[in-house]
Tab-separated table of C-alpha atoms and ligand atoms in Angstrom:
chain	number	residue	atom	x	y	z
A	590	MET	CA	34.837	-39.572	-52.236
A	591	LYS	CA	38.535	-39.494	-52.589
A	592	LEU	CA	40.566	-36.285	-52.676
A	593	TYR	CA	44.266	-35.489	-53.403
A	594	ASN	CA	46.645	-33.159	-51.991
A	595	LEU	CA	47.824	-30.650	-54.638
A	596	LYS	CA	51.301	-30.567	-53.472
A	597	ASP	CA	51.710	-34.411	-53.377
A	598	HIS	CA	49.192	-36.047	-55.545
A	599	ASN	CA	50.052	-39.544	-54.087
A	600	GLU	CA	48.524	-38.458	-50.802
A	601	GLN	CA	44.819	-39.530	-51.009
A	602	VAL	CA	42.178	-39.269	-48.471
A	603	SER	CA	38.719	-39.974	-47.879
A	604	PHE	CA	36.146	-36.961	-47.255
A	605	ALA	CA	36.167	-37.734	-43.702
A	606	GLN	CA	39.682	-37.468	-43.436
A	607	ALA	CA	39.790	-34.407	-45.439
A	608	VAL	CA	37.088	-32.588	-43.168
A	609	LYS	CA	39.048	-33.706	-40.233
A	610	GLN	CA	42.655	-32.785	-41.176
A	611	GLY	CA	41.849	-29.622	-43.269
A	612	LEU	CA	45.178	-29.565	-45.063
A	613	GLY	CA	47.534	-32.425	-46.565
A	614	SER	CA	51.162	-32.366	-46.018
A	615	GLN	CA	53.434	-29.405	-46.866
A	616	GLN	CA	50.090	-27.326	-46.221
A	617	GLY	CA	48.663	-28.812	-49.519
A	618	LEU	CA	44.840	-28.203	-50.369
A	619	PHE	CA	42.676	-31.302	-50.953
A	620	PHE	CA	40.943	-31.506	-54.390
A	621	PRO	CA	38.452	-34.111	-55.575
A	622	LEU	CA	39.716	-36.841	-57.349
A	623	GLU	CA	36.426	-37.411	-59.466
A	624	LEU	CA	34.628	-34.518	-60.927
A	625	PRO	CA	30.814	-35.410	-61.159
A	626	GLU	CA	28.912	-34.033	-63.797
A	627	PHE	CA	25.074	-34.028	-64.201
A	628	GLU	CA	23.037	-34.671	-67.336
A	629	LEU	CA	21.176	-31.588	-68.500
A	630	THR	CA	17.750	-33.179	-67.997
A	631	ASP	CA	18.971	-33.990	-64.342
A	632	ILE	CA	19.933	-30.227	-63.922
A	633	ASP	CA	16.449	-29.076	-65.221
A	634	ALA	CA	14.932	-31.502	-62.872
A	635	MET	CA	17.056	-30.592	-59.855
A	636	LEU	CA	16.297	-26.660	-60.524
A	637	GLU	CA	12.714	-27.726	-59.894
A	638	MET	CA	13.509	-29.176	-56.494
A	639	ASP	CA	13.447	-27.297	-53.188
A	640	PHE	CA	16.775	-25.843	-51.849
A	641	VAL	CA	17.384	-28.737	-49.173
A	642	SER	CA	16.601	-31.647	-51.415
A	643	ARG	CA	18.691	-30.125	-54.557
A	644	SER	CA	21.614	-29.485	-52.425
A	645	SER	CA	21.646	-32.742	-50.711
A	646	LYS	CA	21.686	-34.354	-54.246
A	647	ILE	CA	24.673	-32.008	-55.229
A	648	LEU	CA	26.463	-33.057	-52.239
A	649	SER	CA	25.884	-36.489	-52.614
A	650	ALA	CA	27.462	-36.349	-56.188
A	651	TYR	CA	30.722	-35.366	-54.522
A	652	ILE	CA	30.614	-37.118	-51.220
A	653	GLY	CA	29.327	-40.504	-52.579
A	654	ASP	CA	28.629	-43.361	-50.200
A	655	GLU	CA	30.559	-42.060	-47.412
A	656	ILE	CA	27.452	-40.723	-45.797
A	657	ALA	CA	23.919	-42.295	-46.311
A	658	ALA	CA	21.781	-40.222	-48.425
A	659	HIS	CA	19.186	-39.497	-45.631
A	660	GLN	CA	21.713	-38.736	-43.142
A	661	LEU	CA	23.402	-36.151	-45.249
A	662	ALA	CA	19.788	-34.762	-45.997
A	663	GLU	CA	19.220	-34.404	-42.328
A	664	ARG	CA	22.537	-32.516	-41.931
A	665	VAL	CA	22.137	-30.250	-44.961
A	666	LYS	CA	18.885	-29.406	-43.533
A	667	ASN	CA	20.349	-28.286	-40.209
A	668	ALA	CA	22.922	-26.388	-41.896
A	669	PHE	CA	20.921	-24.343	-44.594
A	670	ALA	CA	18.215	-23.268	-42.424
A	671	PHE	CA	17.749	-19.877	-43.846
A	672	PRO	CA	17.093	-18.574	-47.741
A	673	ALA	CA	19.444	-17.280	-50.295
A	674	PRO	CA	16.898	-15.091	-52.196
A	675	VAL	CA	17.623	-13.442	-55.507
A	676	ALA	CA	16.884	-9.818	-55.498
A	677	LYS	CA	16.239	-7.842	-58.629
A	678	VAL	CA	18.520	-4.654	-59.023
A	679	SER	CA	17.686	-3.684	-62.627
A	680	ASP	CA	16.140	-5.259	-65.747
A	681	ASP	CA	19.462	-7.206	-66.348
A	682	VAL	CA	20.960	-7.616	-63.031
A	683	ALA	CA	20.108	-9.169	-59.502
A	684	CYS	CA	22.029	-9.979	-56.493
A	685	LEU	CA	22.059	-13.443	-54.776
A	686	GLU	CA	21.777	-12.355	-51.345
A	687	LEU	CA	23.753	-14.786	-49.069
A	688	PHE	CA	23.417	-12.654	-45.975
A	689	HIS	CA	20.162	-14.145	-44.189
A	690	GLY	CA	21.882	-16.634	-41.902
A	691	PRO	CA	22.633	-15.982	-38.362
A	692	THR	CA	25.860	-14.005	-38.799
A	693	LEU	CA	24.527	-12.222	-41.745
A	694	ALA	CA	27.443	-13.309	-44.269
A	695	PHE	CA	27.583	-16.169	-46.769
A	696	LYS	CA	30.325	-17.897	-44.503
A	697	ASP	CA	27.422	-19.180	-42.490
A	698	PHE	CA	26.671	-21.498	-45.431
A	699	GLY	CA	30.005	-23.085	-45.264
A	700	GLY	CA	30.555	-22.865	-41.605
A	701	ARG	CA	27.295	-24.375	-40.686
A	702	PHE	CA	27.798	-27.381	-43.138
A	703	MET	CA	31.526	-27.944	-42.032
A	704	ALA	CA	30.138	-28.125	-38.502
A	705	GLN	CA	27.633	-30.682	-39.228
A	706	MET	CA	30.425	-32.731	-41.121
A	707	LEU	CA	32.962	-32.288	-38.444
A	708	SER	CA	30.463	-33.636	-35.941
A	709	TYR	CA	29.113	-36.163	-38.165
A	710	VAL	CA	32.673	-37.788	-39.031
A	711	SER	CA	33.942	-37.355	-35.411
A	712	GLY	CA	31.545	-39.984	-34.120
A	713	ALA	CA	29.301	-39.640	-31.264
A	714	ASP	CA	31.699	-40.438	-28.284
A	715	GLU	CA	34.610	-38.375	-29.290
A	716	GLN	CA	34.772	-35.144	-27.599
A	717	ILE	CA	36.395	-32.387	-29.995
A	718	THR	CA	37.539	-28.854	-29.250
A	719	ILE	CA	37.613	-26.192	-31.899
A	720	LEU	CA	40.164	-23.445	-31.456
A	721	THR	CA	40.315	-20.726	-33.712
A	722	ALA	CA	41.573	-16.935	-33.678
A	723	THR	CA	39.618	-14.285	-35.333
A	724	SER	CA	39.504	-10.797	-36.479
A	725	GLY	CA	35.834	-10.662	-36.300
A	726	ASP	CA	33.827	-12.568	-38.897
A	727	THR	CA	35.138	-16.145	-39.269
A	728	GLY	CA	34.827	-16.243	-35.242
A	729	ALA	CA	31.156	-15.326	-35.303
A	730	ALA	CA	30.087	-17.822	-38.254
A	731	VAL	CA	32.343	-20.727	-36.496
A	732	ALA	CA	30.781	-19.894	-33.081
A	733	HIS	CA	27.068	-19.814	-34.414
A	734	ALA	CA	27.732	-22.950	-36.442
A	735	PHE	CA	28.638	-25.130	-33.709
A	736	TYR	CA	26.486	-23.536	-31.052
A	737	GLY	CA	24.594	-26.350	-29.048
A	738	MET	CA	26.197	-29.194	-30.632
A	739	GLU	CA	27.103	-32.167	-28.285
A	740	ASN	CA	30.693	-33.062	-27.852
A	741	VAL	CA	31.973	-30.259	-29.271
A	742	ARG	CA	33.725	-27.387	-27.310
A	743	VAL	CA	34.727	-24.104	-29.253
A	744	VAL	CA	37.144	-21.852	-27.881
A	745	ILE	CA	37.555	-18.485	-30.045
A	746	LEU	CA	40.420	-16.028	-29.477
A	747	TYR	CA	40.356	-12.425	-30.556
A	748	PRO	CA	42.209	-9.177	-30.095
A	749	GLN	CA	40.753	-7.253	-27.121
A	750	GLY	CA	39.515	-4.024	-28.161
A	751	LYS	CA	40.272	-4.567	-31.782
A	752	ILE	CA	37.074	-5.742	-33.145
A	753	SER	CA	34.004	-3.822	-33.502
A	754	PRO	CA	31.569	-3.801	-30.613
A	755	LEU	CA	28.833	-5.125	-32.524
A	756	GLN	CA	30.917	-7.931	-34.005
A	757	GLU	CA	31.862	-8.756	-30.574
A	758	LYS	CA	28.410	-8.797	-29.357
A	759	LEU	CA	27.230	-11.226	-32.167
A	760	PHE	CA	29.470	-14.199	-30.876
A	761	CYS	CA	30.646	-13.444	-27.155
A	762	THR	CA	27.239	-13.481	-25.813
A	763	LEU	CA	26.208	-17.080	-26.689
A	764	GLY	CA	27.749	-19.166	-23.835
A	765	GLY	CA	26.901	-22.789	-23.521
A	766	ASN	CA	29.576	-24.698	-25.650
A	767	ILE	CA	31.194	-21.437	-26.819
A	768	GLU	CA	34.045	-19.953	-24.982
A	769	THR	CA	35.578	-16.846	-26.146
A	770	ILE	CA	38.900	-14.978	-25.046
A	771	ALA	CA	39.763	-11.500	-25.298
A	772	VAL	CA	43.718	-11.666	-25.624
A	773	GLU	CA	45.519	-8.645	-24.611
A	774	GLY	CA	47.462	-8.081	-28.079
A	775	ASP	CA	46.750	-8.096	-31.798
A	776	PHE	CA	45.360	-10.802	-34.139
A	777	ASP	CA	48.735	-12.130	-34.847
A	778	ALA	CA	49.396	-12.980	-31.204
A	779	CYS	CA	46.089	-14.816	-30.987
A	780	GLN	CA	47.190	-16.824	-34.264
A	781	ALA	CA	50.553	-17.422	-32.774
A	782	LEU	CA	48.807	-18.986	-29.638
A	783	VAL	CA	46.720	-21.283	-31.781
A	784	LYS	CA	49.501	-22.375	-33.619
A	785	GLN	CA	51.443	-23.131	-30.250
A	786	ALA	CA	48.371	-25.032	-29.372
A	787	PHE	CA	48.330	-27.239	-32.666
A	788	ASP	CA	52.157	-27.786	-32.042
A	789	ASP	CA	51.275	-29.135	-28.816
A	790	GLU	CA	50.929	-33.079	-29.258
A	791	GLU	CA	50.096	-33.790	-25.629
A	792	LEU	CA	47.478	-31.176	-25.408
A	793	LYS	CA	45.940	-32.061	-28.869
A	794	LYS	CA	45.411	-35.529	-28.048
A	795	ALA	CA	43.920	-34.674	-24.470
A	796	ILE	CA	41.302	-32.302	-25.864
A	797	GLY	CA	40.727	-33.590	-29.449
A	798	LEU	CA	42.134	-30.338	-30.842
A	799	ASN	CA	40.629	-29.613	-34.478
A	800	SER	CA	40.440	-26.265	-36.301
A	801	ALA	CA	37.700	-24.905	-38.419
A	802	ASN	CA	39.741	-23.528	-41.154
A	803	SER	CA	38.624	-21.725	-44.176
A	804	ILE	CA	40.137	-23.932	-46.683
A	805	ASN	CA	38.365	-26.938	-45.329
A	806	ILE	CA	36.912	-28.966	-48.530
A	807	SER	CA	33.486	-29.310	-46.891
A	808	ARG	CA	32.848	-25.499	-46.932
A	809	LEU	CA	33.564	-25.325	-50.516
A	810	LEU	CA	31.083	-28.152	-51.332
A	811	ALA	CA	28.405	-26.370	-49.510
A	812	GLN	CA	28.815	-23.181	-51.208
A	813	ILE	CA	28.309	-24.884	-54.660
A	814	CYS	CA	24.595	-25.237	-53.577
A	815	TYR	CA	23.850	-21.775	-53.770
A	816	TYR	CA	24.817	-21.264	-57.324
A	817	PHE	CA	22.090	-23.833	-58.256
A	818	GLU	CA	19.521	-22.058	-56.004
A	819	ALA	CA	20.360	-18.681	-57.791
A	820	VAL	CA	19.707	-20.379	-61.216
A	821	ALA	CA	16.600	-22.150	-59.954
A	822	GLN	CA	15.120	-18.751	-59.149
A	823	LEU	CA	15.871	-17.158	-62.692
A	824	PRO	CA	13.397	-17.487	-65.620
A	825	GLN	CA	14.603	-19.752	-68.519
A	826	GLU	CA	15.692	-17.111	-70.841
A	827	GLN	CA	17.863	-15.540	-68.290
A	828	ARG	CA	19.281	-18.878	-67.341
A	829	ASN	CA	21.037	-19.456	-70.649
A	830	GLN	CA	22.621	-15.919	-70.656
A	831	LEU	CA	23.896	-15.646	-67.203
A	832	VAL	CA	27.280	-13.990	-66.056
A	833	VAL	CA	28.191	-14.276	-62.314
A	834	SER	CA	30.385	-11.760	-60.829
A	835	VAL	CA	32.006	-12.856	-57.333
A	836	PRO	CA	33.718	-10.593	-54.777
A	837	SER	CA	36.895	-12.260	-54.150
A	838	GLY	CA	39.384	-12.405	-51.188
A	839	ASN	CA	40.519	-15.949	-50.622
A	840	PHE	CA	38.672	-17.113	-53.961
A	841	GLY	CA	36.798	-19.816	-52.182
A	842	ASP	CA	33.523	-18.577	-53.267
A	843	LEU	CA	34.800	-18.255	-56.810
A	844	THR	CA	36.109	-21.965	-56.446
A	845	ALA	CA	32.724	-23.120	-55.492
A	846	GLY	CA	30.973	-21.333	-58.382
A	847	LEU	CA	33.443	-23.048	-60.783
A	848	LEU	CA	32.638	-26.267	-59.289
A	849	ALA	CA	28.924	-25.705	-59.787
A	850	LYS	CA	29.767	-25.059	-63.405
A	851	SER	CA	31.821	-28.276	-63.547
A	852	LEU	CA	28.879	-29.990	-62.471
A	853	GLY	CA	26.932	-28.658	-65.472
A	854	LEU	CA	25.405	-25.595	-64.115
A	855	PRO	CA	24.638	-23.492	-67.363
A	856	ILE	CA	26.755	-20.133	-66.404
A	857	LYS	CA	28.193	-18.444	-69.497
A	858	ARG	CA	31.490	-16.802	-67.621
A	859	PHE	CA	32.462	-15.801	-64.395
A	860	ILE	CA	33.814	-12.289	-63.172
A	861	ALA	CA	36.423	-12.098	-60.130
A	862	ALA	CA	36.340	-9.019	-58.713
A	863	THR	CA	38.747	-7.805	-56.101
A	864	ASN	CA	39.821	-4.550	-54.404
A	865	ALA	CA	43.359	-3.104	-54.473
A	866	ASN	CA	44.747	-6.314	-53.345
A	867	ASP	CA	44.594	-7.189	-57.040
A	868	THR	CA	47.241	-10.329	-57.195
A	869	VAL	CA	44.866	-12.374	-59.176
A	870	PRO	CA	43.854	-9.634	-62.036
A	871	ARG	CA	47.314	-8.571	-62.488
A	872	PHE	CA	48.222	-12.417	-62.670
A	873	LEU	CA	45.788	-12.947	-65.301
A	874	GLY	CA	46.703	-9.794	-67.210
A	875	ASN	CA	50.597	-10.593	-67.462
A	876	GLY	CA	51.176	-14.115	-66.305
A	877	GLU	CA	53.239	-13.080	-63.312
A	878	TRP	CA	52.389	-13.974	-59.694
A	879	LEU	CA	53.686	-11.001	-57.718
A	880	PRO	CA	51.858	-10.508	-54.509
A	881	ASN	CA	52.172	-6.975	-53.071
A	882	ALA	CA	51.905	-6.251	-49.228
A	883	THR	CA	48.221	-6.384	-48.180
A	884	VAL	CA	46.453	-3.017	-47.919
A	885	ALA	CA	43.743	-2.150	-45.908
A	886	THR	CA	40.524	-1.246	-47.795
A	887	LEU	CA	36.780	-0.856	-47.335
A	888	SER	CA	36.045	-4.242	-48.225
A	889	ASN	CA	38.226	-5.670	-45.328
A	890	ALA	CA	36.908	-9.331	-45.650
A	891	MET	CA	38.727	-9.232	-49.206
A	892	ASP	CA	41.938	-7.802	-48.058
A	893	VAL	CA	44.139	-10.822	-49.055
A	894	SER	CA	47.057	-10.569	-51.180
A	895	GLN	CA	48.025	-14.287	-51.277
A	896	PRO	CA	44.525	-15.921	-51.897
A	897	ASN	CA	44.767	-19.396	-50.633
A	898	ASN	CA	42.428	-21.024	-52.767
A	899	TRP	CA	43.871	-20.022	-56.199
A	900	PRO	CA	45.608	-23.491	-56.517
A	901	ARG	CA	42.218	-25.126	-56.679
A	902	VAL	CA	41.007	-22.463	-59.321
A	903	GLU	CA	44.026	-23.460	-61.631
A	904	GLU	CA	43.730	-27.156	-60.879
A	905	LEU	CA	39.952	-27.037	-62.041
A	906	PHE	CA	40.889	-25.156	-65.225
A	907	ARG	CA	43.426	-27.628	-65.913
A	908	ARG	CA	41.246	-30.747	-65.124
A	909	LYS	CA	38.291	-29.118	-67.467
A	910	THR	CA	40.671	-27.910	-70.019
A	911	TRP	CA	39.040	-24.705	-69.831
A	912	ARG	CA	40.876	-21.610	-70.415
A	913	LEU	CA	42.091	-19.046	-67.732
A	914	THR	CA	41.832	-16.402	-70.393
A	915	ASP	CA	38.076	-16.842	-70.325
A	916	LEU	CA	38.039	-15.854	-66.373
A	917	VAL	CA	37.448	-12.139	-66.263
A	918	SER	CA	39.044	-10.226	-63.412
A	919	GLY	CA	39.667	-6.850	-62.277
A	920	ALA	CA	40.137	-4.761	-59.198
A	921	VAL	CA	37.965	-1.870	-57.964
A	922	SER	CA	39.353	1.092	-55.866
A	923	ASP	CA	37.854	2.260	-52.682
A	924	GLU	CA	36.887	5.596	-54.441
A	925	THR	CA	35.067	3.519	-57.125
A	926	THR	CA	33.484	1.324	-54.472
A	927	LYS	CA	31.951	4.439	-52.756
A	928	ALA	CA	30.522	5.892	-56.179
A	929	THR	CA	28.843	2.466	-57.054
A	930	MET	CA	27.524	1.961	-53.509
A	931	ARG	CA	25.748	5.551	-54.115
A	932	GLU	CA	24.769	4.544	-57.746
A	933	LEU	CA	23.163	1.359	-56.376
A	934	ALA	CA	21.225	3.423	-53.689
A	935	GLU	CA	19.785	5.425	-56.206
A	936	ILE	CA	18.480	2.902	-58.152
A	937	GLY	CA	16.930	1.598	-54.879
A	938	TYR	CA	19.226	-1.072	-53.818
A	939	ILE	CA	21.334	-0.596	-50.487
A	940	SER	CA	24.606	-2.296	-50.743
A	941	GLU	CA	27.968	-2.768	-48.886
A	942	PRO	CA	31.570	-2.669	-49.977
A	943	HIS	CA	32.022	-6.284	-51.023
A	944	ALA	CA	29.152	-6.750	-53.244
A	945	ALA	CA	29.374	-3.235	-54.538
A	946	ILE	CA	32.767	-4.303	-56.152
A	947	ALA	CA	31.290	-7.455	-57.776
A	948	TYR	CA	28.575	-5.161	-59.163
A	949	ARG	CA	30.898	-2.462	-60.661
A	950	MET	CA	32.909	-5.420	-62.575
A	951	LEU	CA	29.485	-6.809	-63.582
A	952	ARG	CA	28.262	-3.470	-64.907
A	953	ASP	CA	31.350	-2.783	-67.024
A	954	ASN	CA	31.523	-6.397	-68.523
A	955	LEU	CA	28.098	-7.248	-69.161
A	956	GLN	CA	26.776	-7.668	-72.875
A	957	GLU	CA	23.484	-6.787	-74.792
A	958	GLY	CA	21.190	-9.749	-73.973
A	959	GLU	CA	23.206	-11.092	-71.416
A	960	PHE	CA	21.839	-11.422	-67.605
A	961	GLY	CA	24.104	-10.589	-64.717
A	962	LEU	CA	24.163	-11.931	-61.201
A	963	PHE	CA	26.557	-10.919	-58.414
A	964	LEU	CA	26.922	-12.264	-54.997
A	965	GLY	CA	25.900	-10.281	-51.853
A	966	THR	CA	28.179	-11.711	-49.515
A	967	ALA	CA	27.358	-9.651	-46.231
A	968	HIS	CA	24.329	-7.720	-44.914
A	969	PRO	CA	24.991	-4.006	-45.324
A	970	ALA	CA	24.356	-3.337	-41.753
A	971	LYS	CA	27.633	-5.640	-40.902
A	972	PHE	CA	29.323	-2.737	-42.316
A	973	LYS	CA	27.150	-0.212	-40.797
A	974	GLU	CA	29.767	2.378	-40.027
A	975	SER	CA	30.970	2.883	-43.715
A	976	VAL	CA	27.617	2.336	-45.298
A	977	ASP	CA	25.958	5.044	-43.080
A	978	GLU	CA	28.735	7.430	-43.853
A	979	ILE	CA	28.909	6.636	-47.772
A	980	LEU	CA	25.346	6.789	-48.169
A	981	GLY	CA	24.683	9.510	-45.750
A	982	GLN	CA	21.784	7.646	-44.007
A	983	GLU	CA	21.003	5.604	-40.865
A	984	LEU	CA	20.687	1.930	-41.482
A	985	PRO	CA	18.210	0.026	-39.121
A	986	LEU	CA	19.921	-2.954	-37.367
A	987	PRO	CA	18.822	-6.280	-38.436
A	988	LYS	CA	17.033	-8.328	-35.617
A	989	GLU	CA	20.142	-10.674	-35.327
A	990	LEU	CA	22.408	-7.726	-34.417
A	991	ALA	CA	19.802	-5.740	-32.543
A	992	GLU	CA	18.919	-8.809	-30.325
A	993	ARG	CA	22.563	-9.627	-29.564
A	994	ALA	CA	23.494	-5.679	-28.866
A	995	GLU	CA	21.822	-5.928	-25.521
A	996	LEU	CA	23.188	-8.951	-24.165
A	997	PRO	CA	26.077	-9.113	-21.600
A	998	LEU	CA	29.410	-10.158	-22.952
A	999	LEU	CA	30.765	-13.634	-21.775
A	1000	SER	CA	34.266	-13.328	-22.892
A	1001	HIS	CA	37.403	-14.331	-20.518
A	1002	ASN	CA	40.391	-12.184	-20.710
A	1003	MET	CA	43.689	-13.289	-21.105
A	1004	THR	CA	47.332	-12.125	-21.671
A	1005	ALA	CA	48.951	-13.455	-24.727
A	1006	ASP	CA	50.717	-16.290	-22.664
A	1007	PHE	CA	50.456	-19.867	-23.938
A	1008	ALA	CA	50.808	-21.450	-20.499
A	1009	GLU	CA	47.808	-19.831	-19.294
A	1010	LEU	CA	45.855	-20.812	-22.380
A	1011	ARG	CA	46.974	-24.244	-22.152
A	1012	LYS	CA	45.705	-24.270	-18.524
A	1013	PHE	CA	42.445	-22.998	-19.536
A	1014	LEU	CA	42.076	-25.663	-22.570
A	1015	LEU	CA	42.771	-28.505	-19.922
A	1016	LYS	CA	40.241	-27.344	-17.261
B	829	PLP	C1	35.015	-13.727	-46.994
B	829	PLP	C2	34.404	-12.630	-47.631
B	829	PLP	C3	34.306	-12.416	-49.134
B	829	PLP	C4	35.589	-13.179	-49.881
B	829	PLP	O1	35.328	-14.746	-49.950
B	829	PLP	P1	36.296	-15.537	-50.377
B	829	PLP	O2	35.703	-16.959	-50.796
B	829	PLP	O3	37.385	-15.452	-49.489
B	829	PLP	O4	37.000	-15.113	-51.679
B	829	PLP	C5	33.832	-11.497	-49.661
B	829	PLP	N1	32.984	-10.844	-49.022
B	829	PLP	C6	32.687	-10.926	-47.592
B	829	PLP	C7	31.750	-10.173	-46.983
B	829	PLP	C8	33.462	-12.027	-46.751
B	829	PLP	O5	33.130	-12.064	-45.644
């Protein structure tokens, strides 16, 4: 597989390099040089396959001969060790539930596949250290994805006292190759420490420093697979009338959906739903890219006003000669999000703020005869405090959270001091 840097098309790298590097020069994103397409008959046959076999075939179409088919299948099997069921919500709407993995959010799919690929391309005798800062969710997904992997040490920094106690339990109780540090400071201070570490060439070399960045191409490729899995679970008549609504923050999930369509998956149109951080819906409305300051909302994983995957979306539309005007996009306020969650609860489906936004946009756009699918990106219990309050009921904790809640925290404490972090990393 060859990929080019969107900021400099002459910079071309292999899949292995793109996975290791994350970004190209000038912070440019990598994008596939070839956009494979399956024949309609291939797609039909693939929809009959099981999740892991089908996903291996999809990933292999992009990655090519850089990884032998059986090796790739083995890695896919390790990564996708939990289901992505389609749950019926009403006669013409269903939710693709992507929250049945170890950290109860769709980020488990991309995170776990990236971990598999990073360890594969790094070679057996190469020691790597993954250093990352988190404000909550990403840290948990990264920690669980790399947990127990040989030759990989994971160090995660987070702001002490500023993430929810349950979130902290989810990734600071693992031990083994996962080390967590509660930093006296805010998220920005954690990010600044990580940045300092990556600027320190001597340190980088000594410990094989690597990032588990969210823009890594391996994550996007992994996410393509569950769009196929969704269609595979639908009856034929719904497959041909399918509209998919994606709750969007950094627009990685939407990019993956568009790549699935580009492979030939029959999806009539996509809806990109955002919260009040509405740079993209405004851009699609008036052609002006004018990010506002980020505002805090109920759907905090989507509080992004400069979505870093957007250049990939534009590039794909350009390459496929699709029209951006065919992409439906809109923003949903916190008030409407709450009302929508209650509406969903009344028809028997408990949801959380992110998915509810996608459902709202879908309901408002779906036409007669169409079938709508929205992405359930996180388990409602992950946002238990707000969900309980909005719905006026007590959600039970799923076992992944309940089990961890009883375990002792294993985090180290540290001031926001790079010298101290450096010493810790070199020990
Ligand atoms: C990360 C996240 C999103 C946004 O996904 P993007 O790929 O960044 O658009 C939506 N919902 C939840 C629960 C998330 O964690």
